[in-house]
Amino acid sequence: MRTQFTVQQESLAQMQVLTKDWQARLERQQAMLAATTKQAEEGLGVLAQRLGYLQANVIRLNALGQRLIVYADLEQGEFDFTHPPAMGGPESRIGEIPKLSDFLATMEQLAQEITDRQQQLRLLETMLLEWDIQQAALPAGRPLHQGWLSSKYGYRTDPFNGRREFHNGVDFAGKAGTKILAVAAGIVTWVGKRSGYGRMVEINHGNGYVTRYAHNRKNLVQVGEHIVKGQVIALMGSSGRSTGPHVHLEVLHEGRTVDPLQFVRAVEDS
């Protein structure tokens, strides 16, 4: 015969079984939650990594864009790389939350597109830089800031013997000691005295162009020195076959003299 004590023991045993079952279920749910949390954290880690990669590439693109604006001399307002592009449109009422896998795939595609654009911009930057270097090496402008044209290129009456002779450069007169400037970038190939020229500096600019600056009081550069456009290379004087302080500018192309005024006027008319 079952007593009340026996019934209580059976009920307690059943409760213990149920409790163990609940604990097992709770442990399984906790494990599932931990696994889900881990997957979410891993997904967020991947997203954070890809986002950081994209942000770094966007920063590089912006820097490249700013440099290209400077190289191409474009208006800042026309291509603004400091702000996101202007966009707009009506709000869509129907939207679908993207899946994580689709979202990651879209980010990968965007990353590839950014990489492709970055390579294209770098190529364009290289081309513009080479063009800029070529422009800097092309003779252009006056060899001094203050002075006046005292003799042109071509036939003239020689100031010493009165004969009609060919003048293979142009002369800019000015005050003795005036700074003489390189009209293009290049490498110095001659520094010293030369018959008729007095103290002279010769610069090779590549692409067949050479310039000479003669009758100097003092030369300020050395053979082999790299010269940038506008650099002071000598001081005006009257050395050699000269009637007064001036700089004789010669421009040679492929070994033949050409009229320097075409390069001077190219800058003054621009």
Coordinates of C-alpha atoms in Angstrom, one line a residue:
M1 CA 0.0 0.0 0.0
R2 CA 1.4 3.4 -1.1
T3 CA 1.8 5.8 1.7
Q4 CA 1.9 9.6 1.5
F5 CA 5.6 9.5 2.0
T6 CA 6.0 7.2 -1.0
V7 CA 4.0 9.6 -3.2
Q8 CA 6.0 12.5 -2.1
Q9 CA 9.2 10.7 -3.0
E10 CA 7.9 9.8 -6.5
S11 CA 6.9 13.4 -7.0
L12 CA 10.3 14.6 -6.0
A13 CA 12.0 12.2 -8.3
Q14 CA 9.8 13.3 -11.2
M15 CA 10.6 17.0 -10.4
Q16 CA 14.3 16.1 -10.4
V17 CA 14.0 14.5 -13.8
L18 CA 12.1 17.5 -15.1
T19 CA 14.7 19.8 -13.6
K20 CA 17.6 17.9 -15.3
D21 CA 15.7 18.0 -18.5
W22 CA 15.2 21.7 -18.3
Q23 CA 18.9 22.2 -17.4
A24 CA 19.9 20.1 -20.4
R25 CA 17.6 22.1 -22.6
L26 CA 18.9 25.4 -21.1
E27 CA 22.5 24.2 -21.7
R28 CA 21.7 23.4 -25.3
Q29 CA 20.0 26.8 -25.8
Q30 CA 23.0 28.5 -24.2
A31 CA 25.3 26.6 -26.5
M32 CA 23.2 27.6 -29.5
L33 CA 23.2 31.2 -28.3
A34 CA 27.0 31.2 -27.9
A35 CA 27.5 29.7 -31.3
T36 CA 25.1 32.3 -32.8
T37 CA 26.9 35.1 -30.9
K38 CA 30.3 33.8 -32.1
Q39 CA 29.0 33.7 -35.8
A40 CA 27.7 37.2 -35.4
E41 CA 30.9 38.4 -33.9
E42 CA 32.9 36.7 -36.7
G43 CA 30.6 38.3 -39.2
L44 CA 31.0 41.7 -37.6
G45 CA 34.8 41.2 -37.6
V46 CA 34.8 40.4 -41.3
L47 CA 32.6 43.5 -41.9
A48 CA 34.9 45.7 -39.8
Q49 CA 37.9 44.4 -41.6
R50 CA 36.4 45.0 -45.1
L51 CA 35.1 48.4 -44.0
G52 CA 38.6 49.4 -42.8
Y53 CA 40.0 48.2 -46.1
L54 CA 37.5 50.2 -48.1
Q55 CA 38.0 53.3 -46.0
A56 CA 41.7 53.1 -46.5
N57 CA 41.3 52.8 -50.2
V58 CA 38.9 55.7 -50.3
I59 CA 41.4 57.9 -48.5
R60 CA 44.0 57.0 -51.1
L61 CA 41.6 57.8 -53.9
N62 CA 40.9 61.2 -52.4
A63 CA 44.6 61.9 -52.1
L64 CA 45.2 60.9 -55.7
G65 CA 42.2 63.0 -56.8
Q66 CA 43.5 66.1 -55.0
R67 CA 47.0 65.6 -56.6
L68 CA 45.4 65.2 -60.0
I69 CA 43.5 68.5 -59.5
V70 CA 46.8 70.2 -58.9
Y71 CA 48.5 68.6 -61.8
A72 CA 45.7 69.3 -64.3
D73 CA 45.1 72.8 -62.9
L74 CA 41.4 72.1 -62.5
E75 CA 38.9 74.1 -60.5
Q76 CA 38.5 72.8 -56.9
G77 CA 34.7 73.2 -57.1
E78 CA 34.5 71.1 -60.3
F79 CA 36.1 68.0 -58.7
D80 CA 35.7 68.0 -54.9
F81 CA 37.3 65.0 -53.3
T82 CA 36.8 66.3 -49.7
H83 CA 33.0 65.7 -49.7
P84 CA 30.8 62.8 -50.8
P85 CA 29.2 63.2 -54.2
A86 CA 25.8 65.0 -54.3
M87 CA 22.9 62.5 -54.6
G88 CA 19.2 62.5 -54.0
G89 CA 15.8 61.0 -54.9
P90 CA 12.5 60.0 -53.3
E91 CA 12.4 57.5 -50.5
S92 CA 11.3 54.0 -51.5
R93 CA 8.6 52.5 -49.3
I94 CA 9.5 49.0 -50.3
G95 CA 12.7 47.8 -48.9
E96 CA 14.3 44.4 -48.2
I97 CA 16.9 43.8 -45.5
P98 CA 19.9 42.3 -47.3
K99 CA 21.4 39.0 -46.1
L100 CA 24.8 39.0 -44.6
S101 CA 26.2 36.8 -47.4
D102 CA 24.8 39.2 -50.1
F103 CA 26.1 42.2 -48.2
L104 CA 29.6 40.7 -48.0
A105 CA 29.5 39.9 -51.7
T106 CA 28.5 43.5 -52.5
M107 CA 31.4 44.8 -50.3
E108 CA 33.8 42.6 -52.1
Q109 CA 32.6 43.8 -55.5
L110 CA 32.9 47.4 -54.3
A111 CA 36.4 46.8 -53.0
Q112 CA 37.5 45.4 -56.4
E113 CA 36.0 48.4 -58.2
I114 CA 37.8 50.8 -55.9
T115 CA 41.1 48.9 -56.5
D116 CA 40.5 49.1 -60.3
R117 CA 39.8 52.9 -60.1
Q118 CA 42.8 53.4 -57.9
Q119 CA 45.1 51.7 -60.5
Q120 CA 43.6 53.8 -63.3
L121 CA 44.1 57.0 -61.3
R122 CA 47.7 56.1 -60.6
L123 CA 48.3 55.6 -64.3
L124 CA 46.7 58.9 -65.0
E125 CA 48.8 60.6 -62.3
T126 CA 52.0 59.1 -63.8
M127 CA 51.0 60.4 -67.2
L128 CA 50.2 63.8 -65.9
L129 CA 53.5 63.9 -63.9
E130 CA 55.5 62.9 -67.0
W131 CA 53.7 65.6 -69.0
D132 CA 54.5 68.1 -66.2
I133 CA 58.2 67.2 -66.2
Q134 CA 58.3 67.5 -70.0
Q135 CA 56.7 71.0 -69.8
A136 CA 59.2 72.0 -67.1
A137 CA 62.1 71.0 -69.4
L138 CA 60.7 73.0 -72.3
P139 CA 62.4 76.4 -72.6
A140 CA 59.8 79.1 -71.8
G141 CA 59.8 82.6 -70.3
R142 CA 62.4 85.3 -69.7
P143 CA 65.9 84.7 -68.2
L144 CA 65.4 87.5 -65.8
H145 CA 62.7 89.3 -63.8
Q146 CA 63.7 92.9 -64.6
G147 CA 65.3 94.0 -67.9
W148 CA 64.5 94.8 -71.5
L149 CA 65.1 93.3 -74.9
S150 CA 68.1 95.0 -76.4
S151 CA 68.8 92.8 -79.4
K152 CA 66.8 90.3 -81.3
Y153 CA 67.6 87.0 -83.1
G154 CA 68.7 87.3 -86.7
Y155 CA 70.7 89.6 -88.9
R156 CA 71.8 92.9 -87.3
T157 CA 74.6 95.4 -87.5
D158 CA 77.5 94.2 -85.4
P159 CA 78.2 96.8 -82.6
F160 CA 81.9 96.3 -82.9
N161 CA 82.7 96.3 -86.6
G162 CA 79.5 97.7 -88.1
R163 CA 79.1 94.7 -90.5
R164 CA 75.8 92.9 -91.1
E165 CA 76.1 89.6 -89.2
F166 CA 73.8 87.0 -87.8
H167 CA 72.9 87.2 -84.1
N168 CA 72.2 83.6 -82.9
G169 CA 70.4 84.6 -79.7
V170 CA 68.6 87.5 -78.0
D171 CA 70.0 90.0 -75.5
F172 CA 68.3 91.3 -72.4
A173 CA 69.9 94.3 -70.9
G174 CA 69.7 95.3 -67.3
K175 CA 71.6 96.3 -64.2
A176 CA 74.9 94.6 -63.5
G177 CA 74.4 91.9 -60.9
T178 CA 70.8 91.1 -61.9
K179 CA 69.9 87.5 -61.3
I180 CA 69.8 85.3 -64.4
L181 CA 67.2 82.5 -64.3
A182 CA 67.1 79.2 -66.1
V183 CA 64.2 79.1 -68.5
A184 CA 63.7 75.4 -68.1
A185 CA 64.8 72.4 -66.0
G186 CA 67.8 70.5 -67.0
I187 CA 71.5 69.5 -66.4
V188 CA 74.4 71.9 -66.5
T189 CA 76.8 70.9 -69.3
W190 CA 79.2 73.9 -69.4
V191 CA 80.3 76.5 -66.9
G192 CA 83.2 78.8 -67.7
K193 CA 84.6 81.2 -70.3
R194 CA 84.1 80.7 -74.0
S195 CA 85.4 82.8 -76.8
G196 CA 83.1 85.8 -77.5
Y197 CA 80.6 84.6 -74.9
G198 CA 82.6 85.5 -71.8
R199 CA 81.5 83.7 -68.7
M200 CA 78.7 81.3 -69.8
V201 CA 76.4 78.6 -68.5
E202 CA 75.0 75.9 -70.8
I203 CA 72.1 73.7 -69.8
N204 CA 70.8 70.6 -71.5
H205 CA 67.1 70.1 -71.2
G206 CA 66.6 66.9 -73.1
N207 CA 64.4 66.3 -76.2
G208 CA 67.2 68.1 -78.2
Y209 CA 67.0 71.4 -76.4
V210 CA 70.0 73.3 -75.0
T211 CA 70.1 76.9 -73.6
R212 CA 73.1 79.2 -73.2
Y213 CA 73.4 82.2 -70.9
A214 CA 76.4 84.4 -71.7
H215 CA 78.4 87.5 -70.7
N216 CA 77.8 86.8 -67.0
R217 CA 79.6 88.6 -64.2
K218 CA 79.5 85.4 -62.1
N219 CA 78.3 81.9 -62.7
L220 CA 76.6 80.3 -59.7
V221 CA 76.2 76.6 -60.8
Q222 CA 78.5 73.7 -61.6
V223 CA 78.7 71.2 -64.4
G224 CA 76.5 68.2 -63.7
E225 CA 74.2 70.1 -61.4
H226 CA 70.4 69.5 -61.8
I227 CA 68.6 72.8 -62.4
V228 CA 64.9 73.5 -61.9
K229 CA 63.0 76.1 -63.9
G230 CA 63.4 79.6 -62.6
Q231 CA 66.5 78.8 -60.6
V232 CA 69.2 81.5 -60.3
I233 CA 72.2 80.3 -62.3
A234 CA 74.3 83.4 -62.7
L235 CA 74.6 87.2 -62.2
M236 CA 74.4 89.6 -65.1
G237 CA 77.6 91.2 -66.3
S238 CA 79.5 92.3 -69.4
S239 CA 82.2 89.7 -69.8
G240 CA 83.5 88.6 -73.2
R241 CA 82.5 90.5 -76.4
S242 CA 80.0 92.9 -74.9
T243 CA 79.2 96.6 -74.9
G244 CA 77.4 96.6 -71.5
P245 CA 75.6 94.6 -68.8
H246 CA 73.2 92.1 -70.4
V247 CA 72.5 88.4 -70.8
H248 CA 72.8 86.7 -74.2
L249 CA 70.2 83.9 -74.3
E250 CA 70.6 81.2 -76.9
V251 CA 68.2 78.3 -77.6
L252 CA 69.4 75.3 -79.6
H253 CA 67.3 72.5 -80.9
E254 CA 69.0 69.4 -82.3
G255 CA 72.2 71.4 -82.5
R256 CA 70.8 74.4 -84.4
T257 CA 69.9 77.8 -82.9
V258 CA 66.3 78.9 -83.0
D259 CA 64.7 82.2 -82.1
P260 CA 64.4 82.3 -78.3
L261 CA 61.6 84.9 -78.5
Q262 CA 59.1 82.2 -79.6
F263 CA 59.5 80.6 -76.2
V264 CA 59.5 83.9 -74.3
R265 CA 56.3 85.0 -76.0
A266 CA 54.7 81.7 -75.5
V267 CA 54.6 82.5 -71.8
E268 CA 53.9 86.2 -72.1
D269 CA 50.9 85.5 -74.4
S270 CA 49.4 82.8 -72.2

